[in-house]
Amino acid sequence: MKTAAAELAILGGPPSFAEPLHVGRPNVGDREAVLRAIGEAMDERWLSNNGAKLLEFERRLSEQLGGLHCVATCNATLGLQIVLRALGVEGEVVLPALTFVATAHAVAWERLTPVFADVDPGTLCMGPTEAAARIGPETGALLGVHLWGRSADPQGLERLADERGLPLVFDAAHALGCTREGRPLAGFGDAGVLSFHATKVANSFEGGAVVTADAELAERVATMRNFGFVDEDEIVGLGTNAKMSEAAAAMGLASLDSLDEFLAVSRRNYRAYAEAFDGVAGIRLLPLEPEQANCHHVTIAVDPELAGLDRDALRRVLVAENVLARRYFYPGCHRVPPYRDRPVPALPATDAALESCLSLPTGTAVGSEEIAQIGEIVRLAVSFPAEVRRHLGV
């Protein structure tokens, strides 16, 4: 544990960690169970196309989500594309700019027009007020994002969608294990799309799932993910190939088996970070409710006036210590091609978050001791900001 500013790696001391601590390092469940299930699929010579593992994964996920219909896909981006098409969305889609670029890309890939809204400065999610400000005559749908597992006021967005007669979809990539008033966060709106990418709280190597209470919508999505087939040789419409393989489903099943453990670790880590940053000037841990959030993303907001360092300077301090903190989702969808040349109104809350937020390592690859060390690194850096800035040349 470092106790003096001179020990900071950025000032010439040795790194705190010999091996890098990554944001989103995969949680891995029982690898023997994964390999056994993959072996069973190989023995059965059934590796894709609605095999037994895929069907079991969808059943187990539905059970986890209180009986909602679940259609697994090879990734969440294609899940978003398919559900927008299945809902018959045309024209513009209102969504927050503070999200992973795949959210916007899924819209644009379907030849729809992303219309970026600001976020609520408290939740950092697009709420009904922000969405309503961007609805126009060409609006065809609303696309909310439960950023970092934080709730995007789903009931308020549902009321707005009902009032305007618009479909409502949620990018719920971060939301497995999150609830709102006892309901799964992914279950609001017409549909939600979960991600099972390697970096998520539970993963299937790579994968996603469309979640909905609408049985007919689920059937359309399932058809579209398989080229439009409804039977061996009957095609009913346009489709694509978005099927989840049996190997991915095997990993997904093992992840669901270990989900309670993964959630417990993430919630424990969140509380450890809260303790580590308690009283540190200019560092605010974004609030979560561990009983309702999966706590898989731990994010701080850096106030440069109080900390004496801006977010990017603090990130350089941490990276020098082998803590590979991330600027999710910098620089923002509205600032990257192909969207940056389109007119966008001022998004003050979005821009403020993009300049101040920093995500830190958590999950099963990180423990309380590492978190305490990270807290001490940050505490030392903001205690001696002038020395750090002088070394960084800022």
PDB file of N, CA and C in Angstrom, residues 7-89:
ATOM      1  N   GLU A   7       5.810   7.701  -3.967  1.00  0.00           N
ATOM      2  CA  GLU A   7       5.673   6.286  -4.314  1.00  0.00           C
ATOM      3  C   GLU A   7       4.748   6.063  -5.514  1.00  0.00           C
ATOM      4  N   LEU A   8       4.021   7.098  -5.926  1.00  0.00           N
ATOM      5  CA  LEU A   8       3.164   6.955  -7.097  1.00  0.00           C
ATOM      6  C   LEU A   8       4.009   6.638  -8.329  1.00  0.00           C
ATOM      7  N   ALA A   9       3.532   5.703  -9.134  1.00  0.00           N
ATOM      8  CA  ALA A   9       4.285   5.297 -10.325  1.00  0.00           C
ATOM      9  C   ALA A   9       4.482   6.462 -11.287  1.00  0.00           C
ATOM     10  N   ILE A  10       3.497   7.335 -11.358  1.00  0.00           N
ATOM     11  CA  ILE A  10       3.594   8.474 -12.268  1.00  0.00           C
ATOM     12  C   ILE A  10       4.735   9.414 -11.855  1.00  0.00           C
ATOM     13  N   LEU A  11       5.155   9.326 -10.572  1.00  0.00           N
ATOM     14  CA  LEU A  11       6.245  10.157 -10.064  1.00  0.00           C
ATOM     15  C   LEU A  11       7.534   9.375  -9.891  1.00  0.00           C
ATOM     16  N   GLY A  12       7.571   8.143 -10.427  1.00  0.00           N
ATOM     17  CA  GLY A  12       8.801   7.372 -10.406  1.00  0.00           C
ATOM     18  C   GLY A  12       8.802   6.134  -9.546  1.00  0.00           C
ATOM     19  N   GLY A  13       7.743   5.911  -8.775  1.00  0.00           N
ATOM     20  CA  GLY A  13       7.653   4.708  -7.960  1.00  0.00           C
ATOM     21  C   GLY A  13       7.285   3.498  -8.800  1.00  0.00           C
ATOM     22  N   PRO A  14       7.382   2.290  -8.242  1.00  0.00           N
ATOM     23  CA  PRO A  14       6.995   1.090  -8.974  1.00  0.00           C
ATOM     24  C   PRO A  14       5.475   0.991  -9.075  1.00  0.00           C
ATOM     25  N   PRO A  15       4.936   0.382 -10.135  1.00  0.00           N
ATOM     26  CA  PRO A  15       3.481   0.186 -10.234  1.00  0.00           C
ATOM     27  C   PRO A  15       2.953  -0.634  -9.067  1.00  0.00           C
ATOM     28  N   SER A  16       1.757  -0.323  -8.649  1.00  0.00           N
ATOM     29  CA  SER A  16       1.147  -1.054  -7.537  1.00  0.00           C
ATOM     30  C   SER A  16       0.836  -2.493  -7.903  1.00  0.00           C
ATOM     31  N   PHE A  17       0.575  -2.731  -9.191  1.00  0.00           N
ATOM     32  CA  PHE A  17       0.133  -4.061  -9.618  1.00  0.00           C
ATOM     33  C   PHE A  17       1.045  -4.575 -10.730  1.00  0.00           C
ATOM     34  N   ALA A  18       1.549  -5.786 -10.537  1.00  0.00           N
ATOM     35  CA  ALA A  18       2.430  -6.384 -11.546  1.00  0.00           C
ATOM     36  C   ALA A  18       1.664  -6.732 -12.810  1.00  0.00           C
ATOM     37  N   GLU A  19       0.412  -7.171 -12.645  1.00  0.00           N
ATOM     38  CA  GLU A  19      -0.437  -7.511 -13.784  1.00  0.00           C
ATOM     39  C   GLU A  19      -1.536  -6.469 -13.919  1.00  0.00           C
ATOM     40  N   PRO A  20      -1.888  -6.091 -15.143  1.00  0.00           N
ATOM     41  CA  PRO A  20      -2.916  -5.064 -15.324  1.00  0.00           C
ATOM     42  C   PRO A  20      -4.266  -5.495 -14.755  1.00  0.00           C
ATOM     43  N   LEU A  21      -4.958  -4.534 -14.153  1.00  0.00           N
ATOM     44  CA  LEU A  21      -6.344  -4.725 -13.738  1.00  0.00           C
ATOM     45  C   LEU A  21      -7.224  -4.090 -14.803  1.00  0.00           C
ATOM     46  N   HIS A  22      -8.014  -4.906 -15.469  1.00  0.00           N
ATOM     47  CA  HIS A  22      -8.833  -4.439 -16.582  1.00  0.00           C
ATOM     48  C   HIS A  22     -10.258  -4.141 -16.138  1.00  0.00           C
ATOM     49  N   VAL A  23     -10.884  -3.173 -16.797  1.00  0.00           N
ATOM     50  CA  VAL A  23     -12.322  -2.978 -16.671  1.00  0.00           C
ATOM     51  C   VAL A  23     -13.004  -4.012 -17.568  1.00  0.00           C
ATOM     52  N   GLY A  24     -13.939  -4.768 -17.003  1.00  0.00           N
ATOM     53  CA  GLY A  24     -14.685  -5.734 -17.801  1.00  0.00           C
ATOM     54  C   GLY A  24     -13.969  -7.045 -18.040  1.00  0.00           C
ATOM     55  N   ARG A  25     -12.982  -7.372 -17.202  1.00  0.00           N
ATOM     56  CA  ARG A  25     -12.368  -8.689 -17.357  1.00  0.00           C
ATOM     57  C   ARG A  25     -13.430  -9.752 -17.108  1.00  0.00           C
ATOM     58  N   PRO A  26     -13.531 -10.763 -17.973  1.00  0.00           N
ATOM     59  CA  PRO A  26     -14.682 -11.675 -17.908  1.00  0.00           C
ATOM     60  C   PRO A  26     -14.811 -12.425 -16.593  1.00  0.00           C
ATOM     61  N   ASN A  27     -16.059 -12.503 -16.132  1.00  0.00           N
ATOM     62  CA  ASN A  27     -16.408 -13.444 -15.072  1.00  0.00           C
ATOM     63  C   ASN A  27     -16.509 -14.831 -15.701  1.00  0.00           C
ATOM     64  N   VAL A  28     -15.904 -15.812 -15.076  1.00  0.00           N
ATOM     65  CA  VAL A  28     -15.925 -17.177 -15.607  1.00  0.00           C
ATOM     66  C   VAL A  28     -16.484 -18.096 -14.524  1.00  0.00           C
ATOM     67  N   GLY A  29     -17.517 -18.842 -14.876  1.00  0.00           N
ATOM     68  CA  GLY A  29     -18.116 -19.781 -13.941  1.00  0.00           C
ATOM     69  C   GLY A  29     -17.371 -21.104 -13.925  1.00  0.00           C
ATOM     70  N   ASP A  30     -18.103 -22.179 -13.851  1.00  0.00           N
ATOM     71  CA  ASP A  30     -17.530 -23.519 -13.775  1.00  0.00           C
ATOM     72  C   ASP A  30     -17.061 -23.947 -15.161  1.00  0.00           C
ATOM     73  N   ARG A  31     -15.746 -23.856 -15.406  1.00  0.00           N
ATOM     74  CA  ARG A  31     -15.239 -24.167 -16.744  1.00  0.00           C
ATOM     75  C   ARG A  31     -15.456 -25.629 -17.104  1.00  0.00           C
ATOM     76  N   GLU A  32     -15.429 -26.520 -16.108  1.00  0.00           N
ATOM     77  CA  GLU A  32     -15.681 -27.934 -16.399  1.00  0.00           C
ATOM     78  C   GLU A  32     -17.100 -28.135 -16.905  1.00  0.00           C
ATOM     79  N   ALA A  33     -18.042 -27.389 -16.331  1.00  0.00           N
ATOM     80  CA  ALA A  33     -19.431 -27.474 -16.805  1.00  0.00           C
ATOM     81  C   ALA A  33     -19.542 -26.973 -18.244  1.00  0.00           C
ATOM     82  N   VAL A  34     -18.817 -25.886 -18.557  1.00  0.00           N
ATOM     83  CA  VAL A  34     -18.825 -25.356 -19.928  1.00  0.00           C
ATOM     84  C   VAL A  34     -18.274 -26.391 -20.906  1.00  0.00           C
ATOM     85  N   LEU A  35     -17.100 -26.935 -20.582  1.00  0.00           N
ATOM     86  CA  LEU A  35     -16.470 -27.895 -21.489  1.00  0.00           C
ATOM     87  C   LEU A  35     -17.304 -29.165 -21.625  1.00  0.00           C
ATOM     88  N   ARG A  36     -17.934 -29.582 -20.533  1.00  0.00           N
ATOM     89  CA  ARG A  36     -18.780 -30.769 -20.592  1.00  0.00           C
ATOM     90  C   ARG A  36     -19.976 -30.524 -21.516  1.00  0.00           C
ATOM     91  N   ALA A  37     -20.602 -29.349 -21.389  1.00  0.00           N
ATOM     92  CA  ALA A  37     -21.762 -29.042 -22.225  1.00  0.00           C
ATOM     93  C   ALA A  37     -21.368 -28.907 -23.691  1.00  0.00           C
ATOM     94  N   ILE A  38     -20.215 -28.309 -23.964  1.00  0.00           N
ATOM     95  CA  ILE A  38     -19.750 -28.221 -25.353  1.00  0.00           C
ATOM     96  C   ILE A  38     -19.473 -29.619 -25.890  1.00  0.00           C
ATOM     97  N   GLY A  39     -18.882 -30.472 -25.050  1.00  0.00           N
ATOM     98  CA  GLY A  39     -18.643 -31.855 -25.465  1.00  0.00           C
ATOM     99  C   GLY A  39     -19.926 -32.585 -25.785  1.00  0.00           C
ATOM    100  N   GLU A  40     -20.972 -32.344 -25.012  1.00  0.00           N
ATOM    101  CA  GLU A  40     -22.269 -32.982 -25.290  1.00  0.00           C
ATOM    102  C   GLU A  40     -22.816 -32.537 -26.635  1.00  0.00           C
ATOM    103  N   ALA A  41     -22.686 -31.227 -26.917  1.00  0.00           N
ATOM    104  CA  ALA A  41     -23.153 -30.729 -28.214  1.00  0.00           C
ATOM    105  C   ALA A  41     -22.363 -31.365 -29.358  1.00  0.00           C
ATOM    106  N   MET A  42     -21.059 -31.528 -29.156  1.00  0.00           N
ATOM    107  CA  MET A  42     -20.245 -32.159 -30.196  1.00  0.00           C
ATOM    108  C   MET A  42     -20.620 -33.626 -30.359  1.00  0.00           C
ATOM    109  N   ASP A  43     -20.890 -34.307 -29.250  1.00  0.00           N
ATOM    110  CA  ASP A  43     -21.312 -35.708 -29.347  1.00  0.00           C
ATOM    111  C   ASP A  43     -22.635 -35.835 -30.088  1.00  0.00           C
ATOM    112  N   GLU A  44     -23.515 -34.857 -29.861  1.00  0.00           N
ATOM    113  CA  GLU A  44     -24.827 -34.879 -30.520  1.00  0.00           C
ATOM    114  C   GLU A  44     -24.750 -34.412 -31.969  1.00  0.00           C
ATOM    115  N   ARG A  45     -23.588 -33.833 -32.344  1.00  0.00           N
ATOM    116  CA  ARG A  45     -23.397 -33.267 -33.693  1.00  0.00           C
ATOM    117  C   ARG A  45     -24.445 -32.182 -33.984  1.00  0.00           C
ATOM    118  N   TRP A  46     -24.817 -31.441 -32.943  1.00  0.00           N
ATOM    119  CA  TRP A  46     -25.785 -30.350 -33.089  1.00  0.00           C
ATOM    120  C   TRP A  46     -25.132 -29.105 -32.480  1.00  0.00           C
ATOM    121  N   LEU A  47     -24.587 -28.241 -33.333  1.00  0.00           N
ATOM    122  CA  LEU A  47     -23.746 -27.136 -32.884  1.00  0.00           C
ATOM    123  C   LEU A  47     -24.417 -25.774 -32.995  1.00  0.00           C
ATOM    124  N   SER A  48     -25.544 -25.694 -33.694  1.00  0.00           N
ATOM    125  CA  SER A  48     -26.277 -24.434 -33.856  1.00  0.00           C
ATOM    126  C   SER A  48     -27.717 -24.771 -34.201  1.00  0.00           C
ATOM    127  N   ASN A  49     -28.490 -23.749 -34.619  1.00  0.00           N
ATOM    128  CA  ASN A  49     -29.874 -23.960 -35.080  1.00  0.00           C
ATOM    129  C   ASN A  49     -30.768 -24.570 -34.002  1.00  0.00           C
ATOM    130  N   ASN A  50     -30.965 -23.814 -32.909  1.00  0.00           N
ATOM    131  CA  ASN A  50     -31.914 -24.210 -31.869  1.00  0.00           C
ATOM    132  C   ASN A  50     -31.613 -25.571 -31.266  1.00  0.00           C
ATOM    133  N   GLY A  51     -30.354 -25.777 -30.908  1.00  0.00           N
ATOM    134  CA  GLY A  51     -29.985 -27.006 -30.232  1.00  0.00           C
ATOM    135  C   GLY A  51     -30.461 -27.018 -28.788  1.00  0.00           C
ATOM    136  N   ALA A  52     -30.198 -28.115 -28.113  1.00  0.00           N
ATOM    137  CA  ALA A  52     -30.687 -28.305 -26.750  1.00  0.00           C
ATOM    138  C   ALA A  52     -30.120 -27.268 -25.786  1.00  0.00           C
ATOM    139  N   LYS A  53     -28.868 -26.881 -25.958  1.00  0.00           N
ATOM    140  CA  LYS A  53     -28.251 -25.913 -25.051  1.00  0.00           C
ATOM    141  C   LYS A  53     -28.871 -24.520 -25.223  1.00  0.00           C
ATOM    142  N   LEU A  54     -29.121 -24.145 -26.461  1.00  0.00           N
ATOM    143  CA  LEU A  54     -29.754 -22.859 -26.727  1.00  0.00           C
ATOM    144  C   LEU A  54     -31.147 -22.825 -26.111  1.00  0.00           C
ATOM    145  N   LEU A  55     -31.934 -23.855 -26.323  1.00  0.00           N
ATOM    146  CA  LEU A  55     -33.290 -23.885 -25.773  1.00  0.00           C
ATOM    147  C   LEU A  55     -33.272 -23.847 -24.247  1.00  0.00           C
ATOM    148  N   GLU A  56     -32.320 -24.541 -23.637  1.00  0.00           N
ATOM    149  CA  GLU A  56     -32.213 -24.527 -22.189  1.00  0.00           C
ATOM    150  C   GLU A  56     -31.776 -23.151 -21.688  1.00  0.00           C
ATOM    151  N   PHE A  57     -30.868 -22.505 -22.416  1.00  0.00           N
ATOM    152  CA  PHE A  57     -30.429 -21.163 -22.034  1.00  0.00           C
ATOM    153  C   PHE A  57     -31.607 -20.192 -22.063  1.00  0.00           C
ATOM    154  N   GLU A  58     -32.407 -20.226 -23.113  1.00  0.00           N
ATOM    155  CA  GLU A  58     -33.561 -19.344 -23.195  1.00  0.00           C
ATOM    156  C   GLU A  58     -34.558 -19.635 -22.080  1.00  0.00           C
ATOM    157  N   ARG A  59     -34.765 -20.916 -21.771  1.00  0.00           N
ATOM    158  CA  ARG A  59     -35.697 -21.279 -20.697  1.00  0.00           C
ATOM    159  C   ARG A  59     -35.199 -20.763 -19.360  1.00  0.00           C
ATOM    160  N   ARG A  60     -33.915 -20.964 -19.090  1.00  0.00           N
ATOM    161  CA  ARG A  60     -33.337 -20.537 -17.814  1.00  0.00           C
ATOM    162  C   ARG A  60     -33.346 -19.011 -17.692  1.00  0.00           C
ATOM    163  N   LEU A  61     -33.074 -18.332 -18.791  1.00  0.00           N
ATOM    164  CA  LEU A  61     -33.081 -16.870 -18.761  1.00  0.00           C
ATOM    165  C   LEU A  61     -34.497 -16.355 -18.509  1.00  0.00           C
ATOM    166  N   SER A  62     -35.473 -16.968 -19.156  1.00  0.00           N
ATOM    167  CA  SER A  62     -36.870 -16.600 -18.920  1.00  0.00           C
ATOM    168  C   SER A  62     -37.241 -16.788 -17.455  1.00  0.00           C
ATOM    169  N   GLU A  63     -36.806 -17.875 -16.894  1.00  0.00           N
ATOM    170  CA  GLU A  63     -37.054 -18.151 -15.471  1.00  0.00           C
ATOM    171  C   GLU A  63     -36.405 -17.079 -14.594  1.00  0.00           C
ATOM    172  N   GLN A  64     -35.183 -16.696 -14.933  1.00  0.00           N
ATOM    173  CA  GLN A  64     -34.468 -15.661 -14.196  1.00  0.00           C
ATOM    174  C   GLN A  64     -35.219 -14.333 -14.247  1.00  0.00           C
ATOM    175  N   LEU A  65     -35.915 -14.080 -15.355  1.00  0.00           N
ATOM    176  CA  LEU A  65     -36.584 -12.803 -15.588  1.00  0.00           C
ATOM    177  C   LEU A  65     -38.082 -12.872 -15.331  1.00  0.00           C
ATOM    178  N   GLY A  66     -38.519 -13.832 -14.557  1.00  0.00           N
ATOM    179  CA  GLY A  66     -39.911 -13.880 -14.140  1.00  0.00           C
ATOM    180  C   GLY A  66     -40.889 -14.311 -15.202  1.00  0.00           C
ATOM    181  N   GLY A  67     -40.422 -15.084 -16.177  1.00  0.00           N
ATOM    182  CA  GLY A  67     -41.331 -15.636 -17.177  1.00  0.00           C
ATOM    183  C   GLY A  67     -41.442 -14.841 -18.465  1.00  0.00           C
ATOM    184  N   LEU A  68     -40.638 -13.802 -18.638  1.00  0.00           N
ATOM    185  CA  LEU A  68     -40.641 -13.052 -19.895  1.00  0.00           C
ATOM    186  C   LEU A  68     -40.140 -13.936 -21.036  1.00  0.00           C
ATOM    187  N   HIS A  69     -40.587 -13.644 -22.245  1.00  0.00           N
ATOM    188  CA  HIS A  69     -40.113 -14.363 -23.420  1.00  0.00           C
ATOM    189  C   HIS A  69     -38.691 -13.911 -23.731  1.00  0.00           C
ATOM    190  N   CYS A  70     -37.813 -14.862 -23.991  1.00  0.00           N
ATOM    191  CA  CYS A  70     -36.398 -14.557 -24.242  1.00  0.00           C
ATOM    192  C   CYS A  70     -35.953 -15.240 -25.529  1.00  0.00           C
ATOM    193  N   VAL A  71     -35.430 -14.457 -26.443  1.00  0.00           N
ATOM    194  CA  VAL A  71     -34.920 -14.970 -27.713  1.00  0.00           C
ATOM    195  C   VAL A  71     -33.435 -14.647 -27.775  1.00  0.00           C
ATOM    196  N   ALA A  72     -32.593 -15.660 -27.665  1.00  0.00           N
ATOM    197  CA  ALA A  72     -31.151 -15.458 -27.652  1.00  0.00           C
ATOM    198  C   ALA A  72     -30.641 -15.152 -29.051  1.00  0.00           C
ATOM    199  N   THR A  73     -29.632 -14.291 -29.113  1.00  0.00           N
ATOM    200  CA  THR A  73     -29.016 -13.906 -30.382  1.00  0.00           C
ATOM    201  C   THR A  73     -27.496 -13.994 -30.248  1.00  0.00           C
ATOM    202  N   CYS A  74     -26.817 -13.929 -31.379  1.00  0.00           N
ATOM    203  CA  CYS A  74     -25.357 -14.067 -31.352  1.00  0.00           C
ATOM    204  C   CYS A  74     -24.672 -12.862 -30.744  1.00  0.00           C
ATOM    205  N   ASN A  75     -25.343 -11.711 -30.712  1.00  0.00           N
ATOM    206  CA  ASN A  75     -24.855 -10.540 -29.991  1.00  0.00           C
ATOM    207  C   ASN A  75     -26.008  -9.575 -29.776  1.00  0.00           C
ATOM    208  N   ALA A  76     -25.815  -8.608 -28.904  1.00  0.00           N
ATOM    209  CA  ALA A  76     -26.883  -7.676 -28.560  1.00  0.00           C
ATOM    210  C   ALA A  76     -27.147  -6.668 -29.671  1.00  0.00           C
ATOM    211  N   THR A  77     -26.122  -6.317 -30.451  1.00  0.00           N
ATOM    212  CA  THR A  77     -26.316  -5.341 -31.524  1.00  0.00           C
ATOM    213  C   THR A  77     -27.312  -5.851 -32.553  1.00  0.00           C
ATOM    214  N   LEU A  78     -27.142  -7.097 -32.973  1.00  0.00           N
ATOM    215  CA  LEU A  78     -28.116  -7.672 -33.903  1.00  0.00           C
ATOM    216  C   LEU A  78     -29.478  -7.839 -33.233  1.00  0.00           C
ATOM    217  N   GLY A  79     -29.480  -8.098 -31.936  1.00  0.00           N
ATOM    218  CA  GLY A  79     -30.750  -8.155 -31.228  1.00  0.00           C
ATOM    219  C   GLY A  79     -31.501  -6.839 -31.329  1.00  0.00           C
ATOM    220  N   LEU A  80     -30.797  -5.715 -31.148  1.00  0.00           N
ATOM    221  CA  LEU A  80     -31.428  -4.405 -31.297  1.00  0.00           C
ATOM    222  C   LEU A  80     -31.929  -4.178 -32.714  1.00  0.00           C
ATOM    223  N   GLN A  81     -31.114  -4.529 -33.694  1.00  0.00           N
ATOM    224  CA  GLN A  81     -31.524  -4.340 -35.083  1.00  0.00           C
ATOM    225  C   GLN A  81     -32.793  -5.126 -35.391  1.00  0.00           C
ATOM    226  N   ILE A  82     -32.810  -6.377 -34.961  1.00  0.00           N
ATOM    227  CA  ILE A  82     -33.953  -7.232 -35.275  1.00  0.00           C
ATOM    228  C   ILE A  82     -35.220  -6.736 -34.599  1.00  0.00           C
ATOM    229  N   VAL A  83     -35.130  -6.333 -33.342  1.00  0.00           N
ATOM    230  CA  VAL A  83     -36.353  -5.926 -32.655  1.00  0.00           C
ATOM    231  C   VAL A  83     -36.894  -4.619 -33.236  1.00  0.00           C
ATOM    232  N   LEU A  84     -36.019  -3.705 -33.661  1.00  0.00           N
ATOM    233  CA  LEU A  84     -36.499  -2.487 -34.313  1.00  0.00           C
ATOM    234  C   LEU A  84     -37.231  -2.822 -35.612  1.00  0.00           C
ATOM    235  N   ARG A  85     -36.687  -3.781 -36.369  1.00  0.00           N
ATOM    236  CA  ARG A  85     -37.344  -4.194 -37.611  1.00  0.00           C
ATOM    237  C   ARG A  85     -38.641  -4.946 -37.319  1.00  0.00           C
ATOM    238  N   ALA A  86     -38.614  -5.801 -36.300  1.00  0.00           N
ATOM    239  CA  ALA A  86     -39.810  -6.570 -35.960  1.00  0.00           C
ATOM    240  C   ALA A  86     -40.957  -5.676 -35.504  1.00  0.00           C
ATOM    241  N   LEU A  87     -40.621  -4.528 -34.920  1.00  0.00           N
ATOM    242  CA  LEU A  87     -41.645  -3.573 -34.487  1.00  0.00           C
ATOM    243  C   LEU A  87     -42.102  -2.658 -35.621  1.00  0.00           C
ATOM    244  N   GLY A  88     -41.482  -2.774 -36.789  1.00  0.00           N
ATOM    245  CA  GLY A  88     -41.881  -1.963 -37.930  1.00  0.00           C
ATOM    246  C   GLY A  88     -41.511  -0.502 -37.811  1.00  0.00           C
ATOM    247  N   VAL A  89     -40.419  -0.207 -37.106  1.00  0.00           N
ATOM    248  CA  VAL A  89     -40.017   1.184 -36.872  1.00  0.00           C
ATOM    249  C   VAL A  89     -39.531   1.820 -38.169  1.00  0.00           C
TER     250      VAL A  89
END
